[in-house]
Every structure is written in C-alpha cells, then in structure tokens.
Coordinates of C-alpha atoms in Angstrom, one line a residue:
X1 CA -34.6 76.2 125.5
X2 CA -34.7 79.5 126.5
X3 CA -37.7 81.5 127.7
X4 CA -39.0 84.9 127.0
X5 CA -40.7 86.9 129.4
X6 CA -43.4 89.7 128.1
X7 CA -45.0 92.3 130.3
X8 CA -48.0 94.3 128.6
X9 CA -49.0 97.1 130.6
X10 CA -52.4 98.0 129.1
X11 CA -54.3 101.2 128.9
X12 CA -56.5 101.9 132.0
X13 CA -59.6 99.4 131.5
X14 CA -58.4 97.8 128.3
X15 CA -56.9 94.6 130.1
X16 CA -60.3 92.7 129.3
X17 CA -59.3 93.7 125.3
X18 CA -55.9 92.5 125.6
X19 CA -57.3 89.0 127.4
X20 CA -60.1 88.8 124.4
X21 CA -57.5 89.4 121.7
X22 CA -55.1 86.7 123.2
X23 CA -58.2 84.4 124.0
X24 CA -60.0 84.5 120.6
X25 CA -57.4 85.4 118.2
X26 CA -53.4 85.2 119.4
X27 CA -53.1 81.7 120.7
X28 CA -55.0 80.3 117.5
X29 CA -52.3 82.0 115.3
X30 CA -49.4 81.0 117.8
X31 CA -50.3 77.4 117.0
X32 CA -50.5 78.0 113.5
X33 CA -46.8 79.4 113.6
X34 CA -45.5 76.8 116.3
X35 CA -45.2 79.1 118.9
X36 CA -45.4 77.6 122.3
X37 CA -46.3 79.4 125.4
X38 CA -45.1 78.5 129.1
X39 CA -47.9 80.5 130.9
X40 CA -49.7 83.7 131.4
X41 CA -50.3 85.5 134.6
X42 CA -52.3 88.7 135.6
X43 CA -51.3 90.9 138.3
X44 CA -53.0 90.4 141.6
X45 CA -50.5 92.2 143.7
X46 CA -48.1 94.8 142.5
X47 CA -47.1 97.8 140.9
X48 CA -50.2 97.6 138.4
X49 CA -53.3 95.4 138.1
X50 CA -53.4 96.6 134.4
X51 CA -50.7 94.1 133.3
X52 CA -50.4 90.7 131.6
X53 CA -47.4 88.9 131.9
X54 CA -46.6 85.7 129.9
X55 CA -43.8 83.3 128.8
X56 CA -42.9 81.7 125.6
X57 CA -40.5 78.5 124.9
X58 CA -38.0 78.9 122.2
X59 CA -35.8 76.1 121.0
X60 CA -33.1 78.9 120.0
X61 CA -32.9 82.3 119.1
X62 CA -33.1 81.7 115.6
X63 CA -36.0 79.4 116.3
X64 CA -37.5 82.4 118.1
X65 CA -36.9 84.7 114.9
X66 CA -38.3 82.7 112.3
X67 CA -41.8 82.0 114.0
X68 CA -42.0 85.8 115.7
X69 CA -41.6 87.3 112.5
X70 CA -43.8 84.9 110.5
X71 CA -46.6 85.8 113.4
X72 CA -46.3 89.4 113.2
X73 CA -46.4 89.4 109.3
X74 CA -49.5 87.0 109.3
X75 CA -52.1 88.8 107.7
X76 CA -54.6 87.3 110.2
X77 CA -52.8 88.8 113.1
X78 CA -52.3 92.3 111.5
X79 CA -56.5 91.9 110.8
X80 CA -57.2 90.9 114.3
X81 CA -55.0 93.5 116.3
X82 CA -56.5 96.2 113.8
X83 CA -60.0 95.1 114.8
X84 CA -59.0 95.0 118.6
X85 CA -57.7 98.4 118.6
X86 CA -60.9 99.8 116.8
X87 CA -61.9 101.8 120.3
X88 CA -58.2 102.9 120.9
X89 CA -55.2 101.4 121.9
X90 CA -54.6 98.4 124.1
X91 CA -51.2 98.7 125.3
X92 CA -49.6 101.6 127.1
X93 CA -45.9 99.6 127.0
X94 CA -44.2 96.2 126.8
X95 CA -41.4 95.0 127.4
X96 CA -39.5 91.5 127.4
X97 CA -36.5 89.7 128.5
X98 CA -35.1 86.5 127.2
X99 CA -34.1 84.1 129.6
X100 CA -31.7 80.9 129.6
X101 CA -32.4 78.7 132.7
X102 CA -29.6 78.0 135.1
X103 CA -28.1 74.7 135.9
X104 CA -29.8 74.3 138.8
X105 CA -33.2 75.4 137.6
X106 CA -36.2 73.0 137.6
X107 CA -37.2 74.5 134.2
X108 CA -35.2 73.3 131.4

C-alpha cells in the first residue's frame, strides 16, 4: 500500500463549502471509482484553520493513476465541482505527497 496525503487550503470562509462538497458529492464518486479514503482532518491548531487534510490509500501508483484519472474526468464530478464553485473558487491552494510506510509503521 501507498498513501497520499492531500492538504487543501481554502479561500477564507470557504471551508464549509469544501466540506459540503466532500460530504454530498466527492465521497460517493470515490466509492463509484474504488477510491479508498484513510481519514479526513480539519486544522484545530496550526498555520491555518482554513485547511482540510485527508489521506487516500492506494494499492500502487498505477492503481492511483487509473482511479484518480477516472474520477477527475467523471462528468458527475466536473458538474459537482462547477456547481460548488458558483459563488467563487473554494481552494486557495492544494498540495499532495505520496507516502510509503516504513518497515516499522503500524500502517502498512
């Protein structure tokens, strides 16, 4: 397994819109495409309380490429994203890392 950590910093005041998009649309589409989430967090203490951090679990880089590309090109996703951004952009920036567990990690 490999894991992907994604951190989305929202435009000020737009974190609720991002959370709604995940709850009402994104997670259902991930299920459709076989994308497995490993957890979601908002920032309680840190640089910004306008961030959402989440992790995805993948079998391999090839698994990620196939499923993520299918999700990103899904017309339902494209429509949901556009609809959620009707009142303006949600994300100020996004970053991601692909992580590989160490031999001593409790997560494999």
